[in-house]
């Protein structure tokens, strides 16, 4: 692919160059659209692109600048939106056939805020169906591909968003994270992904997967970009009762202050005690931890003893909530409805619409969740999981007595081959072992690239913060980035396994 221009390499540089009149928003938007046209047929990162509307938005920014109007913080920056989030005038699929034909009547709050900040909305990115998955392969529209190696998965569920940002098909993206769906694809595609604290960002207009876990967040090329994007989308929203009332602090104010004196907890369960951790991933993570120490941070060993229960706990709670949330797709209210057959009753209509509309993974989760909530089993499964969730939360609370942030790998492995785990959902669920606890405890967490695996694929470091302390998290992330550097976007994506000589 043609090298990214300087103003395309970060949201911050892009906004600055446009505001200074060094480049027009239209030029930047055209460059992104050209790259989408050239690469999306292979990457399948976008499910919907609206070039005409994007160019119109870009020209409006250029006109406003020439007229001397004050520009928003994202004026002219081309961004994408995960197709789980409502954008007025664009179809919303959630990666599912069941929403076929559905176009939401209004913007999600986060999208409204992007528009107010002047961002140019390029389109909607690919995802696992209803955000259920870790590889993008459960999308009804085929998987997105990893731009570092197109035979590999981009991660999931926000795989399209991660692939798009890594390949320069847009400068930044909005993703969602229920159990790792921002951080893990960010790690697998070599970009930055920030899952904010539960309640930090409005979910009005965001399709619900598991309501006690879901959060919207930035996927960007740099840590500063993530801070700026969260600054725009985060903060109280009267339209979402689960959105916290605390105002966001200035997230960029202390970004460059370094980590001297910061206590970085290293959970035993994420490194020495972790099963299935690729040694080459481990060595990148160790190097990043050493670098933090070199900058004056103190590494503190900590224990998160209930980590071994996170997978079971998450998959009970997430599927239980999903089974309730997805009950609304009944063929009557949204999207697709099956052809009525003579003699069909309303129950047949529901059953056949859902049978045809949902894919295998979604059905599996609805069945699991319905079982976990059903009379006679609810106590043993769902309610027990809720009690274990509290223990997982308390592990983190104890860690905060001795540390300011926690650090470890985002994913135990780098991007795997397309199809590798499709027949083995449990093996795929196990890939989420380091990210799930964060959602169960409602914490903010960040994935930052820390270099390449010998296979030529990116490795991500996960940093976890105290509730609502995104500022410290981002400051630590900026320090990691200063040492590890950002990853250059891959050249022309090809389908070969690239091993550096
Ligand atoms: N992979 C996890 C799941 O399938 C997390 C997905 C997400 O965060 N949306 O549930």
CSV table of C-alpha atoms and ligand atoms in Angstrom, one decimal:
chain,number,residue,atom,x,y,z
A,1,UNK,CA,0.0,0.0,0.0
A,2,UNK,CA,1.2,3.6,-0.5
A,3,UNK,CA,2.9,4.8,2.6
A,4,UNK,CA,0.7,6.9,4.9
A,5,UNK,CA,1.2,10.6,4.6
A,6,UNK,CA,2.4,12.2,7.8
A,7,UNK,CA,-1.1,13.6,8.6
A,8,UNK,CA,-2.6,10.2,8.3
A,9,UNK,CA,-0.3,8.6,10.8
A,10,UNK,CA,-2.2,9.8,13.8
A,11,UNK,CA,-5.5,11.4,14.6
A,12,UNK,CA,-3.7,14.1,16.4
A,13,UNK,CA,-1.4,14.9,13.5
A,14,UNK,CA,-4.3,14.8,11.1
A,15,UNK,CA,-6.5,17.2,13.1
A,16,UNK,CA,-3.5,19.6,13.5
A,17,UNK,CA,-2.6,19.6,9.8
A,18,UNK,CA,-6.2,20.3,8.8
A,19,UNK,CA,-6.7,23.0,11.3
A,20,UNK,CA,-3.4,24.7,10.2
A,21,UNK,CA,-4.5,24.5,6.5
A,22,UNK,CA,-1.6,22.3,5.6
A,23,UNK,CA,-3.9,19.8,4.0
A,24,UNK,CA,-7.6,19.8,3.3
A,25,UNK,CA,-10.1,17.5,5.0
A,26,UNK,CA,-11.2,16.5,1.6
A,27,UNK,CA,-7.6,15.3,0.6
A,28,UNK,CA,-7.3,13.2,3.7
A,29,UNK,CA,-10.8,11.7,3.3
A,30,UNK,CA,-10.1,10.9,-0.4
A,31,UNK,CA,-6.9,9.2,0.6
A,32,UNK,CA,-8.7,7.0,3.1
A,33,UNK,CA,-11.5,6.3,0.6
A,34,UNK,CA,-9.0,5.4,-2.1
A,35,UNK,CA,-7.3,3.0,0.2
A,36,UNK,CA,-10.6,1.4,1.2
A,37,UNK,CA,-11.4,1.0,-2.5
A,38,UNK,CA,-8.1,-0.7,-3.1
A,39,UNK,CA,-7.8,-2.9,0.0
A,40,UNK,CA,-11.3,-3.6,1.3
A,41,UNK,CA,-12.1,-6.3,-1.2
A,42,UNK,CA,-9.3,-8.3,0.4
A,43,UNK,CA,-9.5,-7.1,4.0
A,44,UNK,CA,-13.3,-7.0,4.3
A,45,UNK,CA,-12.8,-4.5,7.2
A,46,UNK,CA,-15.8,-2.4,6.2
A,47,UNK,CA,-19.4,-3.6,5.7
A,48,UNK,CA,-20.6,-0.3,4.6
A,49,UNK,CA,-18.9,2.8,3.2
A,50,UNK,CA,-20.6,6.1,2.3
A,51,UNK,CA,-18.1,8.0,0.2
A,52,UNK,CA,-20.5,10.7,-0.9
A,53,UNK,CA,-21.6,11.6,2.6
A,54,UNK,CA,-18.0,11.4,3.9
A,55,UNK,CA,-16.7,13.8,1.2
A,56,UNK,CA,-19.6,16.1,2.0
A,57,UNK,CA,-18.6,16.2,5.7
A,58,UNK,CA,-15.0,16.8,4.7
A,59,UNK,CA,-15.9,19.7,2.5
A,60,UNK,CA,-18.0,21.2,5.2
A,61,UNK,CA,-15.0,21.2,7.5
A,62,UNK,CA,-12.8,22.8,4.8
A,63,UNK,CA,-15.4,25.5,4.3
A,64,UNK,CA,-15.7,26.2,8.0
A,65,UNK,CA,-12.0,26.6,8.2
A,66,UNK,CA,-11.8,29.0,5.4
A,67,UNK,CA,-14.6,31.0,6.9
A,68,UNK,CA,-12.6,31.3,10.1
A,69,UNK,CA,-15.0,29.2,12.2
A,70,UNK,CA,-13.8,27.4,15.2
A,71,UNK,CA,-13.1,23.8,14.4
A,72,UNK,CA,-13.8,20.8,16.7
A,73,UNK,CA,-11.0,18.6,18.1
A,74,UNK,CA,-11.6,16.0,15.4
A,75,UNK,CA,-12.3,18.3,12.5
A,76,UNK,CA,-11.8,16.5,9.2
A,77,UNK,CA,-10.4,13.3,10.7
A,78,UNK,CA,-11.8,10.2,8.9
A,79,UNK,CA,-13.0,7.6,11.4
A,80,UNK,CA,-15.0,4.4,11.2
A,81,UNK,CA,-17.7,3.0,13.5
A,82,UNK,CA,-18.1,-0.6,14.5
A,83,UNK,CA,-21.3,-1.9,13.0
A,84,UNK,CA,-22.9,-2.4,16.4
A,85,UNK,CA,-23.3,1.3,16.9
A,86,UNK,CA,-26.1,3.3,15.3
A,87,UNK,CA,-25.2,5.9,12.6
A,88,UNK,CA,-28.2,7.7,11.2
A,89,UNK,CA,-28.6,7.0,7.5
A,90,UNK,CA,-26.3,3.9,7.5
A,91,UNK,CA,-27.6,0.4,7.7
A,92,UNK,CA,-26.8,-1.4,11.0
A,93,UNK,CA,-26.2,-5.1,10.8
A,94,UNK,CA,-24.4,-6.1,14.1
A,95,UNK,CA,-22.7,-8.6,11.8
A,96,UNK,CA,-26.0,-10.5,11.6
A,97,UNK,CA,-28.6,-11.4,8.9
A,98,UNK,CA,-31.3,-10.9,11.4
A,99,UNK,CA,-31.0,-7.1,11.1
A,100,UNK,CA,-31.2,-7.2,7.3
A,101,UNK,CA,-32.8,-4.0,6.0
A,102,UNK,CA,-32.6,-2.1,9.3
A,103,UNK,CA,-31.4,1.5,9.3
A,104,UNK,CA,-31.5,3.2,12.7
A,105,UNK,CA,-33.5,6.4,12.9
A,106,UNK,CA,-30.9,8.3,14.9
A,107,UNK,CA,-27.2,8.4,15.9
A,108,UNK,CA,-25.8,6.8,19.0
A,109,UNK,CA,-24.7,9.4,21.5
A,110,UNK,CA,-21.0,8.6,20.7
A,111,UNK,CA,-21.6,9.2,17.0
A,112,UNK,CA,-23.4,12.4,17.7
A,113,UNK,CA,-20.3,13.5,19.7
A,114,UNK,CA,-18.0,12.5,16.8
A,115,UNK,CA,-20.0,14.7,14.5
A,116,UNK,CA,-20.0,17.6,16.9
A,117,UNK,CA,-16.2,17.3,17.1
A,118,UNK,CA,-16.0,17.5,13.3
A,119,UNK,CA,-15.0,13.9,12.5
A,120,UNK,CA,-15.7,12.5,9.0
A,121,UNK,CA,-17.6,9.2,9.3
A,122,UNK,CA,-16.4,6.8,6.6
A,123,UNK,CA,-18.6,3.8,7.3
A,124,UNK,CA,-19.3,0.8,9.4
A,125,UNK,CA,-16.7,-1.9,10.2
A,126,UNK,CA,-17.0,-5.7,10.3
A,127,UNK,CA,-17.5,-7.6,13.5
A,128,UNK,CA,-18.4,-11.0,15.0
A,129,UNK,CA,-22.1,-11.5,14.9
A,130,UNK,CA,-23.5,-9.4,17.8
A,131,UNK,CA,-19.9,-9.0,19.0
A,132,UNK,CA,-19.7,-12.7,20.0
A,133,UNK,CA,-16.3,-14.0,19.1
A,134,UNK,CA,-12.6,-13.4,19.1
A,135,UNK,CA,-11.7,-13.7,15.5
A,136,UNK,CA,-14.4,-12.0,13.4
A,137,UNK,CA,-15.2,-15.3,11.9
A,138,UNK,CA,-18.8,-15.4,13.2
A,139,UNK,CA,-19.7,-12.3,11.1
A,140,UNK,CA,-22.5,-13.2,8.7
A,141,UNK,CA,-20.6,-11.2,6.1
A,142,UNK,CA,-17.3,-13.2,6.2
A,143,UNK,CA,-14.3,-12.4,8.4
A,144,UNK,CA,-12.2,-9.3,8.1
A,145,UNK,CA,-8.5,-10.2,7.5
A,146,UNK,CA,-5.4,-9.2,9.4
A,147,UNK,CA,-3.4,-6.6,7.3
A,148,UNK,CA,-0.2,-8.0,8.7
A,149,UNK,CA,-1.0,-11.4,7.1
A,150,UNK,CA,-4.2,-11.9,5.3
A,151,UNK,CA,-4.4,-15.6,6.1
A,152,UNK,CA,-4.6,-14.6,9.8
A,153,UNK,CA,-7.6,-13.4,11.8
A,154,UNK,CA,-7.6,-9.7,12.9
A,155,UNK,CA,-9.0,-10.7,16.3
A,156,UNK,CA,-12.5,-9.9,17.4
A,157,UNK,CA,-15.1,-8.9,17.8
A,158,UNK,CA,-14.0,-5.4,16.6
A,159,UNK,CA,-11.7,-7.1,14.0
A,160,UNK,CA,-12.8,-4.9,11.1
A,161,UNK,CA,-12.1,-1.7,13.1
A,162,UNK,CA,-8.6,-3.0,14.0
A,163,UNK,CA,-7.8,-4.1,10.5
A,164,UNK,CA,-9.0,-0.7,9.1
A,165,UNK,CA,-6.9,1.4,11.5
A,166,UNK,CA,-3.8,-0.8,11.0
A,167,UNK,CA,-4.1,-0.6,7.2
A,168,UNK,CA,-4.8,3.1,7.1
A,169,UNK,CA,-8.4,2.7,5.9
A,170,UNK,CA,-9.3,5.6,8.3
A,171,UNK,CA,-7.3,7.2,11.0
A,172,UNK,CA,-9.2,6.0,14.0
A,173,UNK,CA,-12.2,3.8,14.9
A,174,UNK,CA,-14.8,3.2,17.5
A,175,UNK,CA,-15.1,-0.4,18.8
A,176,UNK,CA,-16.9,-2.1,21.6
A,177,UNK,CA,-15.5,-4.3,24.3
A,178,UNK,CA,-17.6,-6.8,26.4
A,179,UNK,CA,-14.8,-9.3,27.1
A,180,UNK,CA,-11.8,-8.0,25.2
A,181,UNK,CA,-13.2,-7.0,21.8
A,182,UNK,CA,-11.3,-3.7,21.6
A,183,UNK,CA,-8.1,-4.8,23.2
A,184,UNK,CA,-7.5,-8.2,21.6
A,185,UNK,CA,-8.0,-7.1,18.0
A,186,UNK,CA,-5.9,-4.0,18.7
A,187,UNK,CA,-3.1,-6.3,20.0
A,188,UNK,CA,-3.4,-8.7,17.0
A,189,UNK,CA,-3.3,-5.9,14.5
A,190,UNK,CA,-0.6,-3.8,16.1
A,191,UNK,CA,-2.7,-0.7,17.2
A,192,UNK,CA,-3.8,0.9,20.4
A,193,UNK,CA,-7.2,-0.1,21.9
A,194,UNK,CA,-8.8,1.4,25.0
A,195,UNK,CA,-11.7,-0.1,26.9
A,196,UNK,CA,-12.9,2.6,29.2
A,197,UNK,CA,-14.3,2.0,32.7
A,198,UNK,CA,-17.8,0.6,32.8
A,199,UNK,CA,-20.1,3.7,32.7
A,200,UNK,CA,-17.5,6.0,31.2
A,201,UNK,CA,-19.1,6.1,27.8
A,202,UNK,CA,-22.7,6.3,26.8
A,203,UNK,CA,-24.3,3.2,25.2
A,204,UNK,CA,-27.4,4.9,23.9
A,205,UNK,CA,-27.7,3.7,20.3
A,206,UNK,CA,-25.3,0.8,20.8
A,207,UNK,CA,-26.7,-2.8,20.2
A,208,UNK,CA,-26.6,-4.6,23.6
A,209,UNK,CA,-24.7,-7.8,23.9
A,210,UNK,CA,-24.1,-8.2,27.7
A,211,UNK,CA,-25.3,-5.0,29.4
A,212,UNK,CA,-23.3,-5.3,32.6
A,213,UNK,CA,-20.1,-5.6,30.6
A,214,UNK,CA,-20.4,-3.7,27.3
A,215,UNK,CA,-18.4,-0.5,26.7
A,216,UNK,CA,-17.6,1.6,23.6
A,217,UNK,CA,-14.0,2.8,23.2
A,218,UNK,CA,-11.3,4.1,20.9
A,219,UNK,CA,-9.1,2.1,18.5
A,220,UNK,CA,-6.2,4.2,17.3
A,221,UNK,CA,-2.6,4.3,16.1
A,222,UNK,CA,-1.2,6.1,19.1
A,223,UNK,CA,-2.0,6.4,22.8
A,224,UNK,CA,-2.5,10.2,22.5
A,225,UNK,CA,-5.1,9.5,19.8
A,226,UNK,CA,-7.0,7.2,22.2
A,227,UNK,CA,-7.0,9.8,24.9
A,228,UNK,CA,-8.3,12.4,22.5
A,229,UNK,CA,-11.0,10.2,21.1
A,230,UNK,CA,-12.2,9.2,24.6
A,231,UNK,CA,-12.2,12.8,25.6
A,232,UNK,CA,-14.7,13.4,22.7
A,233,UNK,CA,-17.0,10.4,23.2
A,234,UNK,CA,-16.9,10.0,27.0
A,235,UNK,CA,-18.7,11.6,29.9
A,236,UNK,CA,-22.2,11.7,31.2
A,237,UNK,CA,-25.2,11.2,29.0
A,238,UNK,CA,-28.7,11.8,30.3
A,239,UNK,CA,-29.9,9.4,27.6
A,240,UNK,CA,-28.1,6.4,29.2
A,241,UNK,CA,-29.0,5.7,32.9
A,242,UNK,CA,-25.9,3.4,33.2
A,243,UNK,CA,-23.6,6.2,32.1
A,244,UNK,CA,-21.6,7.6,35.1
A,245,UNK,CA,-22.2,11.2,36.1
A,246,UNK,CA,-18.5,12.1,36.7
A,247,UNK,CA,-17.0,14.4,34.1
A,248,UNK,CA,-13.9,13.3,32.3
A,249,UNK,CA,-10.6,14.9,33.5
A,250,UNK,CA,-8.3,16.3,30.8
A,251,UNK,CA,-6.8,13.0,29.6
A,252,UNK,CA,-3.9,14.6,27.7
A,253,UNK,CA,-2.8,16.9,30.5
A,254,UNK,CA,-0.3,14.5,32.1
A,255,UNK,CA,0.2,12.1,29.2
A,256,UNK,CA,3.9,12.9,28.9
A,257,UNK,CA,4.8,13.0,32.6
A,258,UNK,CA,6.3,9.5,32.6
A,259,UNK,CA,6.0,6.8,35.2
A,260,UNK,CA,8.6,7.7,37.8
A,261,UNK,CA,7.3,6.3,41.1
A,262,UNK,CA,4.4,4.5,39.5
A,263,UNK,CA,3.7,1.1,40.9
A,264,UNK,CA,3.1,-1.4,38.1
A,265,UNK,CA,1.5,-4.6,39.4
A,266,UNK,CA,2.5,-7.8,37.5
A,267,UNK,CA,-0.1,-10.5,38.1
A,268,UNK,CA,1.4,-13.9,38.5
A,269,UNK,CA,-1.6,-15.5,36.8
A,270,UNK,CA,-0.9,-13.5,33.6
A,271,UNK,CA,2.8,-14.5,33.3
A,272,UNK,CA,4.5,-17.2,35.3
A,273,UNK,CA,1.2,-18.8,36.2
A,274,UNK,CA,-0.4,-18.5,32.8
A,275,UNK,CA,-1.1,-21.6,30.7
A,276,UNK,CA,-0.7,-21.4,26.9
A,277,UNK,CA,1.3,-18.2,26.9
A,278,UNK,CA,3.5,-18.1,23.8
A,279,UNK,CA,7.1,-17.6,25.0
A,280,UNK,CA,7.8,-15.1,22.3
A,281,UNK,CA,4.8,-13.0,23.4
A,282,UNK,CA,6.1,-13.3,26.9
A,283,UNK,CA,9.5,-12.0,26.0
A,284,UNK,CA,8.0,-8.9,24.3
A,285,UNK,CA,5.9,-8.3,27.4
A,286,UNK,CA,8.9,-8.8,29.7
A,287,UNK,CA,10.9,-6.3,27.6
A,288,UNK,CA,8.1,-3.7,27.9
A,289,UNK,CA,8.0,-4.2,31.7
A,290,UNK,CA,11.8,-3.8,31.9
A,291,UNK,CA,11.5,-0.6,29.9
A,292,UNK,CA,8.9,0.7,32.4
A,293,UNK,CA,11.2,-0.1,35.2
A,294,UNK,CA,14.0,1.7,33.4
A,295,UNK,CA,11.8,4.8,33.4
A,296,UNK,CA,11.4,4.7,37.1
A,297,UNK,CA,8.3,2.6,37.6
A,298,UNK,CA,8.4,-0.1,40.4
A,299,UNK,CA,7.3,-3.6,39.4
A,300,UNK,CA,5.2,-5.1,42.1
A,301,UNK,CA,4.3,-8.8,42.0
A,302,UNK,CA,0.5,-9.3,42.6
A,303,UNK,CA,-1.9,-12.2,42.7
A,304,UNK,CA,-5.3,-12.4,41.1
A,305,UNK,CA,-6.2,-15.8,42.4
A,306,UNK,CA,-9.7,-16.1,40.9
A,307,UNK,CA,-8.4,-15.6,37.4
A,308,UNK,CA,-8.9,-19.3,36.7
A,309,UNK,CA,-12.6,-18.8,37.2
A,310,UNK,CA,-13.0,-15.8,34.9
A,311,UNK,CA,-13.7,-17.8,31.8
A,312,UNK,CA,-16.6,-19.8,33.3
A,313,UNK,CA,-17.9,-16.7,35.1
A,314,UNK,CA,-17.8,-14.5,32.0
A,315,UNK,CA,-19.4,-17.1,29.7
A,316,UNK,CA,-22.3,-17.6,32.1
A,317,UNK,CA,-23.0,-14.0,32.7
A,318,UNK,CA,-22.4,-12.8,29.2
A,319,UNK,CA,-24.6,-15.5,27.6
A,320,UNK,CA,-27.3,-15.0,30.2
A,321,UNK,CA,-27.5,-11.3,29.5
A,322,UNK,CA,-27.2,-12.0,25.8
A,323,UNK,CA,-30.2,-14.4,25.8
A,324,UNK,CA,-32.3,-11.7,27.3
A,325,UNK,CA,-31.0,-8.8,25.1
A,326,UNK,CA,-31.4,-10.8,21.9
A,327,UNK,CA,-35.0,-11.7,22.7
A,328,UNK,CA,-36.0,-8.5,20.9
A,329,UNK,CA,-35.0,-9.8,17.5
A,330,UNK,CA,-38.3,-11.5,16.8
A,331,UNK,CA,-39.1,-10.6,13.2
A,332,UNK,CA,-41.7,-8.0,14.3
A,333,UNK,CA,-39.7,-5.0,15.5
A,334,UNK,CA,-36.4,-4.9,13.7
A,335,UNK,CA,-34.9,-6.1,10.4
A,336,UNK,CA,-35.6,-9.4,8.9
A,337,UNK,CA,-38.9,-11.3,9.0
A,338,UNK,CA,-39.4,-14.8,7.6
A,339,UNK,CA,-41.9,-15.5,4.8
A,340,UNK,CA,-45.2,-16.3,6.4
A,341,UNK,CA,-46.5,-19.8,5.6
A,342,UNK,CA,-50.2,-20.6,5.5
A,343,UNK,CA,-51.3,-21.7,9.0
A,344,UNK,CA,-48.3,-20.0,10.8
A,345,UNK,CA,-48.9,-18.6,14.2
A,346,UNK,CA,-46.9,-15.9,15.9
A,347,UNK,CA,-44.7,-18.4,17.6
A,348,UNK,CA,-43.8,-20.0,14.3
A,349,UNK,CA,-42.9,-16.5,12.9
A,350,UNK,CA,-40.6,-15.8,15.9
A,351,UNK,CA,-39.0,-19.3,15.8
A,352,UNK,CA,-38.4,-19.3,12.0
A,353,UNK,CA,-37.2,-15.8,11.8
A,354,UNK,CA,-34.7,-16.4,14.6
A,355,UNK,CA,-33.7,-19.8,13.2
A,356,UNK,CA,-32.9,-18.3,9.9
A,357,UNK,CA,-31.6,-15.0,11.1
A,358,UNK,CA,-29.1,-15.9,13.8
A,359,UNK,CA,-25.8,-17.7,13.1
A,360,UNK,CA,-24.4,-20.8,14.9
A,361,UNK,CA,-22.3,-18.9,17.5
A,362,UNK,CA,-25.2,-16.6,18.5
A,363,UNK,CA,-27.6,-19.6,18.8
A,364,UNK,CA,-25.1,-21.4,20.9
A,365,UNK,CA,-24.9,-18.5,23.3
A,366,UNK,CA,-28.6,-17.9,23.5
A,367,UNK,CA,-29.0,-21.6,24.4
A,368,UNK,CA,-26.3,-21.5,27.0
A,369,UNK,CA,-27.7,-18.3,28.5
A,370,UNK,CA,-31.3,-19.5,28.5
A,371,UNK,CA,-30.2,-22.6,30.3
A,372,UNK,CA,-28.1,-20.7,32.9
A,373,UNK,CA,-31.2,-18.6,33.7
A,374,UNK,CA,-33.9,-21.3,33.6
A,375,UNK,CA,-35.9,-22.3,36.6
A,376,UNK,CA,-34.1,-24.9,38.7
A,377,UNK,CA,-30.7,-24.0,37.2
A,378,UNK,CA,-30.5,-20.3,37.8
A,379,UNK,CA,-29.1,-20.6,41.4
A,380,UNK,CA,-26.5,-23.1,40.4
A,381,UNK,CA,-25.2,-21.3,37.3
A,382,UNK,CA,-26.1,-17.7,36.8
A,383,UNK,CA,-26.3,-16.6,40.5
A,384,UNK,CA,-23.2,-18.5,41.4
A,385,UNK,CA,-21.4,-16.8,38.5
A,386,UNK,CA,-22.5,-13.4,40.0
A,387,UNK,CA,-21.0,-14.4,43.3
A,388,UNK,CA,-17.7,-15.4,41.7
A,389,UNK,CA,-17.8,-12.2,39.8
A,390,UNK,CA,-17.6,-10.4,43.1
A,391,UNK,CA,-14.5,-12.4,44.1
A,392,UNK,CA,-12.8,-11.5,40.8
A,393,UNK,CA,-13.6,-7.9,41.4
A,394,UNK,CA,-12.2,-8.1,45.0
A,395,UNK,CA,-8.9,-9.6,43.6
A,396,UNK,CA,-8.4,-6.3,41.7
A,397,UNK,CA,-9.5,-4.2,44.7
A,398,UNK,CA,-6.7,-5.9,46.7
A,399,UNK,CA,-4.2,-5.3,44.0
A,400,UNK,CA,-5.0,-1.5,44.1
A,401,UNK,CA,-3.7,-1.4,47.7
A,402,UNK,CA,-0.2,-1.9,46.3
A,403,UNK,CA,-0.3,-0.8,42.7
A,404,UNK,CA,-1.5,2.0,40.4
A,405,UNK,CA,-1.8,0.0,37.2
A,406,UNK,CA,-1.5,-3.7,36.3
A,407,UNK,CA,0.4,-5.0,33.3
A,408,UNK,CA,0.6,-8.3,31.3
A,409,UNK,CA,-0.1,-9.7,27.9
A,410,UNK,CA,-3.3,-8.7,26.1
A,411,UNK,CA,-3.6,-12.1,24.3
A,412,UNK,CA,-1.6,-15.3,25.0
A,413,UNK,CA,-0.8,-15.7,21.3
A,414,UNK,CA,-0.4,-13.6,18.2
A,415,UNK,CA,-3.0,-13.7,15.3
A,416,UNK,CA,-3.9,-17.2,14.4
A,417,UNK,CA,-4.8,-18.7,11.1
A,418,UNK,CA,-8.3,-18.2,9.7
A,419,UNK,CA,-10.3,-21.3,10.4
A,420,UNK,CA,-7.9,-22.6,13.0
A,421,UNK,CA,-10.4,-22.7,15.9
A,422,UNK,CA,-13.8,-22.5,14.1
A,423,UNK,CA,-14.5,-26.2,15.1
A,424,UNK,CA,-13.4,-25.7,18.7
A,425,UNK,CA,-15.3,-22.8,20.3
A,426,UNK,CA,-13.9,-23.6,23.8
A,427,UNK,CA,-10.3,-23.2,22.5
A,428,UNK,CA,-11.3,-19.9,21.1
A,429,UNK,CA,-12.9,-18.8,24.4
A,430,UNK,CA,-9.7,-19.6,26.1
A,431,UNK,CA,-7.9,-16.9,24.1
A,432,UNK,CA,-9.8,-14.3,26.1
A,433,UNK,CA,-8.3,-15.4,29.5
A,434,UNK,CA,-6.4,-12.1,30.1
A,435,UNK,CA,-9.1,-9.7,29.0
A,436,UNK,CA,-12.4,-11.0,30.6
A,437,UNK,CA,-11.7,-10.1,34.2
A,438,UNK,CA,-11.4,-6.4,33.4
A,439,UNK,CA,-15.0,-6.4,32.1
A,440,UNK,CA,-16.3,-8.4,35.0
A,441,UNK,CA,-14.7,-5.9,37.4
A,442,UNK,CA,-15.7,-2.8,35.3
A,443,UNK,CA,-12.2,-1.5,35.0
A,444,UNK,CA,-10.5,0.5,32.2
A,445,UNK,CA,-7.7,-1.2,30.2
A,446,UNK,CA,-5.5,-0.4,27.3
A,447,UNK,CA,-3.6,-2.5,24.8
A,448,UNK,CA,-0.4,-1.0,23.4
A,449,UNK,CA,1.8,-2.6,20.7
A,450,UNK,CA,5.1,-3.8,22.0
A,451,UNK,CA,6.8,-5.0,18.9
A,452,UNK,CA,6.7,-8.0,16.6
A,453,UNK,CA,6.7,-11.7,17.3
A,454,UNK,CA,9.4,-13.7,15.3
A,455,UNK,CA,6.4,-14.6,13.0
A,456,UNK,CA,6.2,-11.0,12.0
A,457,UNK,CA,2.9,-10.5,13.8
A,458,UNK,CA,2.2,-7.7,16.4
A,459,UNK,CA,2.2,-8.3,20.2
A,460,UNK,CA,0.2,-6.2,22.6
A,461,UNK,CA,0.8,-5.3,26.2
A,462,UNK,CA,-2.3,-4.9,28.4
A,463,UNK,CA,-2.4,-2.2,31.0
A,464,UNK,CA,-5.3,-2.2,33.5
A,465,UNK,CA,-6.3,0.8,35.6
A,466,UNK,CA,-8.2,1.6,38.7
A,467,UNK,CA,-11.9,2.4,38.2
A,468,UNK,CA,-12.2,5.7,36.3
A,469,UNK,CA,-8.5,6.3,36.3
A,470,UNK,CA,-8.1,6.3,32.5
A,471,UNK,CA,-5.6,9.2,32.9
A,472,UNK,CA,-3.0,7.1,34.7
A,473,UNK,CA,-3.6,4.2,32.4
A,474,UNK,CA,-3.0,6.4,29.4
A,475,UNK,CA,0.1,8.0,30.9
A,476,UNK,CA,1.6,4.5,31.5
A,477,UNK,CA,0.6,3.5,28.0
A,478,UNK,CA,2.3,6.6,26.5
A,479,UNK,CA,5.5,5.6,28.2
A,480,UNK,CA,5.3,2.1,26.9
A,481,UNK,CA,4.8,3.5,23.4
A,482,UNK,CA,7.7,5.9,23.8
A,483,UNK,CA,10.0,2.9,24.3
A,484,UNK,CA,8.4,0.3,22.0
A,485,UNK,CA,7.4,2.7,19.2
A,486,UNK,CA,4.3,2.6,17.1
A,487,UNK,CA,4.2,-0.2,14.5
A,488,UNK,CA,4.5,0.8,10.8
A,489,UNK,CA,1.5,-0.2,8.9
A,490,UNK,CA,2.2,-3.2,6.8
A,491,UNK,CA,3.0,-2.8,3.1
A,492,UNK,CA,0.6,-4.2,0.5
A,493,UNK,CA,-1.3,-6.8,2.4
A,494,UNK,CA,-0.6,-10.2,0.8
A,495,UNK,CA,-1.7,-13.7,1.7
A,496,UNK,CA,1.7,-15.1,2.6
A,497,UNK,CA,3.1,-16.0,5.9
A,498,UNK,CA,5.8,-13.4,6.3
A,499,UNK,CA,8.9,-14.2,8.3
A,500,UNK,CA,11.5,-11.6,8.5
A,501,UNK,CA,14.8,-12.8,7.1
B,1,LIG,N1,-14.6,-12.9,22.8
B,1,LIG,C1,-15.5,-12.5,23.8
B,1,LIG,C2,-16.9,-13.1,23.5
B,1,LIG,O1,-17.0,-13.7,22.5
B,1,LIG,C3,-15.5,-11.0,23.9
B,1,LIG,C4,-16.3,-10.4,22.9
B,1,LIG,C5,-16.5,-8.9,23.1
B,1,LIG,O2,-15.8,-8.3,23.9
B,1,LIG,N2,-17.5,-8.4,22.5
B,1,LIG,O3,-17.8,-12.9,24.2
